[in-house]
XYZ file of C-alpha atoms in Angstrom:
349
model
C 95.358 94.425 119.002
C 94.247 97.190 116.864
C 95.202 99.820 119.265
C 98.824 98.082 119.630
C 99.085 98.074 115.966
C 98.226 101.947 115.569
C 100.492 102.823 118.720
C 103.442 101.022 116.697
C 102.521 102.976 113.719
C 102.645 106.335 115.608
C 105.665 105.561 116.975
C 107.403 104.270 114.050
C 106.363 107.285 112.024
C 108.216 109.871 114.342
C 110.950 110.987 112.557
C 110.592 111.133 108.656
C 112.493 112.113 105.464
C 115.347 112.998 103.665
C 116.295 116.799 103.651
C 114.928 119.169 106.545
C 112.424 121.495 105.627
C 110.180 123.867 107.255
C 106.461 122.496 107.710
C 104.757 125.263 105.816
C 106.998 124.122 102.514
C 105.088 120.887 102.120
C 102.698 120.552 99.784
C 99.240 120.372 100.863
C 97.651 117.114 99.778
C 94.203 115.875 100.872
C 92.994 113.181 98.410
C 90.843 110.494 99.321
C 89.966 109.062 95.845
C 91.746 105.849 96.551
C 93.807 104.234 99.216
C 97.274 105.190 98.178
C 96.194 108.827 97.861
C 94.896 108.735 101.580
C 98.288 107.364 102.682
C 100.108 110.431 100.694
C 97.695 112.896 102.188
C 98.318 111.437 105.836
C 102.102 112.113 105.472
C 101.330 115.626 103.966
C 99.311 116.653 106.991
C 102.293 114.932 109.401
C 104.927 117.195 107.259
C 103.054 120.341 107.556
C 102.322 119.513 111.325
C 98.218 119.601 110.559
C 97.693 116.793 112.929
C 93.883 117.263 113.237
C 93.752 116.503 109.514
C 95.971 113.487 110.121
C 94.152 112.135 112.873
C 91.133 112.494 110.761
C 92.261 110.014 108.219
C 92.021 107.199 110.576
C 88.808 105.441 111.367
C 87.322 104.474 114.829
C 90.507 102.931 115.992
C 93.105 105.586 116.354
C 96.985 105.449 116.172
C 97.404 106.821 119.743
C 95.453 106.778 123.123
C 94.275 110.397 122.468
C 95.135 113.310 120.232
C 97.601 114.984 122.518
C 99.626 111.796 122.789
C 99.454 111.504 118.904
C 100.851 114.964 118.372
C 103.331 114.707 121.106
C 104.827 111.619 119.109
C 105.829 113.864 116.489
C 107.976 116.083 118.649
C 111.173 115.131 117.168
C 110.016 114.765 113.563
C 111.353 116.902 110.631
C 109.515 115.327 107.836
C 108.236 112.064 106.491
C 109.123 110.386 103.183
C 106.742 107.848 101.934
C 106.722 105.048 99.172
C 104.031 102.728 98.333
C 103.637 99.448 96.711
C 101.244 97.568 94.878
C 97.804 97.847 96.109
C 95.541 94.784 96.697
C 91.737 94.905 97.687
C 88.932 92.652 99.154
C 85.162 93.216 99.412
C 83.444 92.173 102.333
C 79.717 93.088 104.003
C 79.527 96.306 102.304
C 82.794 97.536 102.262
C 86.158 97.134 100.253
C 89.395 96.549 102.041
C 92.462 97.859 100.643
C 95.942 96.811 101.605
C 98.790 99.070 101.128
C 102.532 98.172 101.171
C 104.379 101.217 102.739
C 107.926 102.271 103.485
C 108.659 105.456 105.127
C 111.978 107.250 105.811
C 111.839 109.176 109.109
C 114.479 112.071 109.601
C 114.527 113.628 113.375
C 115.425 117.192 113.949
C 119.017 116.191 114.900
C 119.528 114.410 111.361
C 119.324 110.923 112.323
C 117.480 108.720 109.794
C 115.382 105.497 110.071
C 113.502 103.412 107.658
C 110.389 101.670 108.500
C 108.137 99.239 106.347
C 104.723 97.648 106.855
C 101.242 97.576 105.566
C 98.210 99.842 106.198
C 94.577 98.713 105.530
C 91.984 100.977 104.496
C 88.319 100.480 104.434
C 85.830 102.134 101.999
C 82.109 101.705 103.144
C 79.725 101.484 100.268
C 78.430 105.218 99.587
C 74.965 104.149 98.647
C 74.188 102.668 102.122
C 75.599 105.302 104.156
C 73.824 108.244 106.056
C 75.105 111.716 106.994
C 77.821 112.186 107.786
C 79.491 110.699 104.884
C 82.760 108.904 105.583
C 85.094 108.481 102.662
C 88.042 106.082 102.382
C 89.760 105.822 106.050
C 92.725 103.988 107.871
C 91.473 100.890 109.355
C 94.762 99.592 110.728
C 98.560 100.010 110.038
C 101.616 98.360 111.338
C 105.386 99.417 110.493
C 108.583 97.785 111.456
C 112.248 99.103 111.437
C 113.790 97.895 108.115
C 117.507 97.227 107.273
C 116.996 98.027 103.523
C 117.665 101.187 101.767
C 114.340 103.409 101.675
C 114.065 102.919 97.995
C 114.020 99.230 98.269
C 112.201 98.852 101.629
C 108.579 98.871 100.316
C 107.039 95.227 101.148
C 106.249 93.177 97.725
C 102.914 92.791 98.876
C 100.195 92.918 101.811
C 97.691 90.438 102.521
C 96.633 88.313 99.734
C 97.580 90.944 97.161
C 99.882 89.787 94.242
C 103.563 90.967 94.349
C 104.093 94.155 91.893
C 105.859 93.769 88.569
C 109.216 92.845 88.406
C 111.408 96.178 89.003
C 113.059 97.732 85.870
C 116.874 97.260 86.814
C 118.029 100.024 84.148
C 115.449 102.512 85.458
C 116.335 101.834 89.231
C 120.080 102.318 88.321
C 119.336 105.466 86.539
C 117.149 106.582 89.447
C 119.674 105.997 92.068
C 122.334 107.837 89.795
C 120.186 110.887 89.421
C 119.341 111.009 93.155
C 123.044 110.768 94.005
C 123.983 113.471 91.921
C 121.369 116.176 91.854
C 119.044 114.899 94.986
C 120.307 118.590 96.222
C 120.330 120.426 93.313
C 116.875 119.610 91.600
C 113.402 120.368 92.801
C 111.712 117.966 95.235
C 108.342 118.378 93.694
C 106.511 119.535 90.629
C 105.727 123.081 90.287
C 102.088 123.585 92.088
C 103.215 120.708 94.994
C 102.459 117.619 92.973
C 104.887 114.645 93.729
C 107.740 114.101 91.201
C 106.783 111.711 88.337
C 108.782 108.873 87.096
C 111.325 109.886 84.484
C 110.197 109.302 80.861
C 111.840 106.341 79.525
C 112.563 105.080 75.983
C 113.974 102.059 74.336
C 116.058 103.084 71.120
C 117.029 100.202 68.869
C 119.795 100.227 66.027
C 122.741 98.466 64.615
C 126.590 99.483 64.689
C 127.647 101.045 61.695
C 129.361 98.475 59.627
C 127.157 95.678 61.422
C 126.306 92.519 59.255
C 122.826 92.301 58.026
C 122.210 89.267 60.039
C 123.523 90.882 63.330
C 121.001 91.222 66.019
C 120.027 95.000 67.153
C 121.329 96.587 70.229
C 119.153 98.543 72.670
C 119.852 101.876 74.352
C 117.617 102.965 77.116
C 116.946 106.811 77.502
C 115.697 108.191 80.723
C 114.651 111.920 81.094
C 114.334 113.408 84.762
C 112.522 116.772 85.155
C 115.141 118.773 87.404
C 113.668 122.442 87.942
C 111.157 125.066 86.646
C 111.696 128.629 86.413
C 109.512 131.408 85.107
C 109.672 130.423 81.319
C 112.526 127.698 81.582
C 112.465 123.882 82.455
C 115.698 121.789 82.761
C 115.846 118.197 82.710
C 118.760 115.587 83.065
C 119.286 112.506 80.486
C 120.653 109.088 81.520
C 121.272 106.381 78.813
C 121.720 102.468 79.893
C 123.182 99.913 77.362
C 124.461 96.252 78.246
C 128.201 97.618 77.674
C 128.468 100.788 79.455
C 125.679 100.276 82.029
C 124.039 103.775 83.239
C 125.722 106.769 82.273
C 124.685 110.400 82.293
C 124.334 112.191 78.848
C 126.706 115.373 78.402
C 125.498 117.535 75.688
C 127.880 119.947 73.563
C 127.231 123.487 73.039
C 129.102 126.260 71.110
C 130.740 128.883 73.007
C 129.567 132.053 71.421
C 131.255 135.606 70.777
C 128.306 137.821 69.991
C 128.965 141.432 68.574
C 126.288 143.855 68.809
C 126.035 147.265 67.056
C 127.710 150.075 69.162
C 128.044 147.080 71.645
C 124.371 147.425 72.664
C 122.683 144.134 73.278
C 119.547 145.942 72.513
C 120.612 146.932 68.991
C 121.546 144.850 65.719
C 123.577 141.863 65.898
C 126.724 142.338 63.517
C 128.186 138.668 64.085
C 127.785 135.503 65.831
C 131.176 133.649 66.039
C 131.766 130.281 67.464
C 135.131 130.214 69.634
C 134.844 126.717 71.119
C 132.542 124.069 72.746
C 131.515 123.288 76.126
C 129.367 120.771 77.500
C 126.187 120.877 79.654
C 124.690 118.318 81.854
C 121.140 119.687 81.655
C 118.901 120.500 78.729
C 116.441 123.477 78.673
C 112.884 123.126 77.347
C 113.976 119.808 76.079
C 112.045 116.814 74.667
C 112.958 113.598 72.908
C 111.335 112.822 69.247
C 111.534 109.051 69.029
C 110.372 109.307 65.062
C 113.527 111.252 64.277
C 115.751 109.768 67.240
C 116.427 113.414 68.108
C 116.539 115.325 71.444
C 115.876 119.193 70.882
C 116.383 122.019 73.659
C 115.141 125.516 73.367
C 116.521 127.974 76.016
C 114.833 131.371 76.126
C 117.214 134.096 76.841
C 113.823 135.971 77.962
C 110.399 135.272 78.513
C 108.973 136.720 75.212
C 111.237 134.331 73.381
C 112.796 136.607 70.827
C 116.138 135.808 72.166
C 117.236 132.199 72.330
C 119.498 129.223 71.757
C 118.385 125.806 70.479
C 120.446 122.512 70.016
C 119.452 119.486 68.153
C 121.156 116.121 69.288
C 120.932 113.050 66.865
C 121.222 109.508 68.407
C 123.522 107.313 66.125
C 125.824 104.468 67.271
C 124.641 104.299 70.716
C 125.103 107.968 71.569
C 123.610 111.649 71.095
C 125.702 113.921 68.907
C 124.966 117.679 68.304
C 123.962 118.237 64.560
C 122.444 121.714 64.790
C 122.392 124.887 66.874
C 120.547 127.950 66.463
C 120.831 131.037 67.983
C 118.495 134.394 67.949
C 120.914 136.878 69.718
C 118.472 139.731 68.834
C 116.224 141.243 71.488
C 114.018 142.974 68.875
C 110.745 141.301 69.389
C 111.176 138.782 66.412
C 111.679 135.363 66.445
C 114.636 135.197 63.711
C 117.557 132.589 64.682
C 120.337 131.724 62.393
C 122.178 128.308 62.395
C 125.679 128.618 63.834
C 126.542 125.027 63.708
C 125.282 122.738 61.268
C 126.212 118.939 60.577
C 122.501 118.076 59.045
C 123.602 119.876 55.969
C 126.275 118.321 53.715
C 129.160 120.762 52.984
């Protein structure tokens, strides 16, 4: 029975992920510190075509009749995307067994995609009773079946006797889908260093509309910050908000269009004037963060690495939206940090 389950797992893992990439581009992950990490490591090895490493994550019961058959099973695979759900565990006879709900999205080299879902059971033998060679957490069995659900929703609620995961945050899930639809091909697929992308930062902003009566209840706006990309000294982020009237929408940030004059038209020389000649909107902010104490989003766009030339915006939350209230520009490449304010709605006229 176990051999059949493993064979099914190997077969269903044939084609896997979203965007075709070369195996060498996949991040190297070899983490056996917990059951979920082992599953991530398995698919890291498969994506990198490091099949001996992938084979080693399994215990005595292997996913195919032999190693050559295991490798051949991935001939048509471009990449594997994997998601895991709430992990449950159970102790028995010197071991801990972990049940891991899993969904994978398989993309073949011809571009076709398939989603599979099921459960892996992993085993951790008590380290105190082991003798050399030490055996870390390993996959004991697993079975995945074709799923008609979208990849994002295909992870089973639970495996074995494990509790179902917490109820999904509907607003967060909508924001994640909107971000993936718009920026899935534009933003980085992983964090610098190859780590998986973290969940977006989420905040709850409570307020009353201008002119609201004192007995009127507060309203809530949810704010979500998504990492997009990292360059040498600038990191970009995309923001979404959610409320019960408009649902999920992406924030667009006003910024001034500048006309900068340098002495002798030399950008390395003295700044003679910085004129605001209009406004435009940005869908991403650079080196930005949200401060809940002041209800502001701030950004700092370095024009070069030393940071002596830059532009910085401050956006204040009021009446359910974020508005530009200050914009500072340091246009001089002089080695000094000396910005001047070109837009100021924080100060009374």
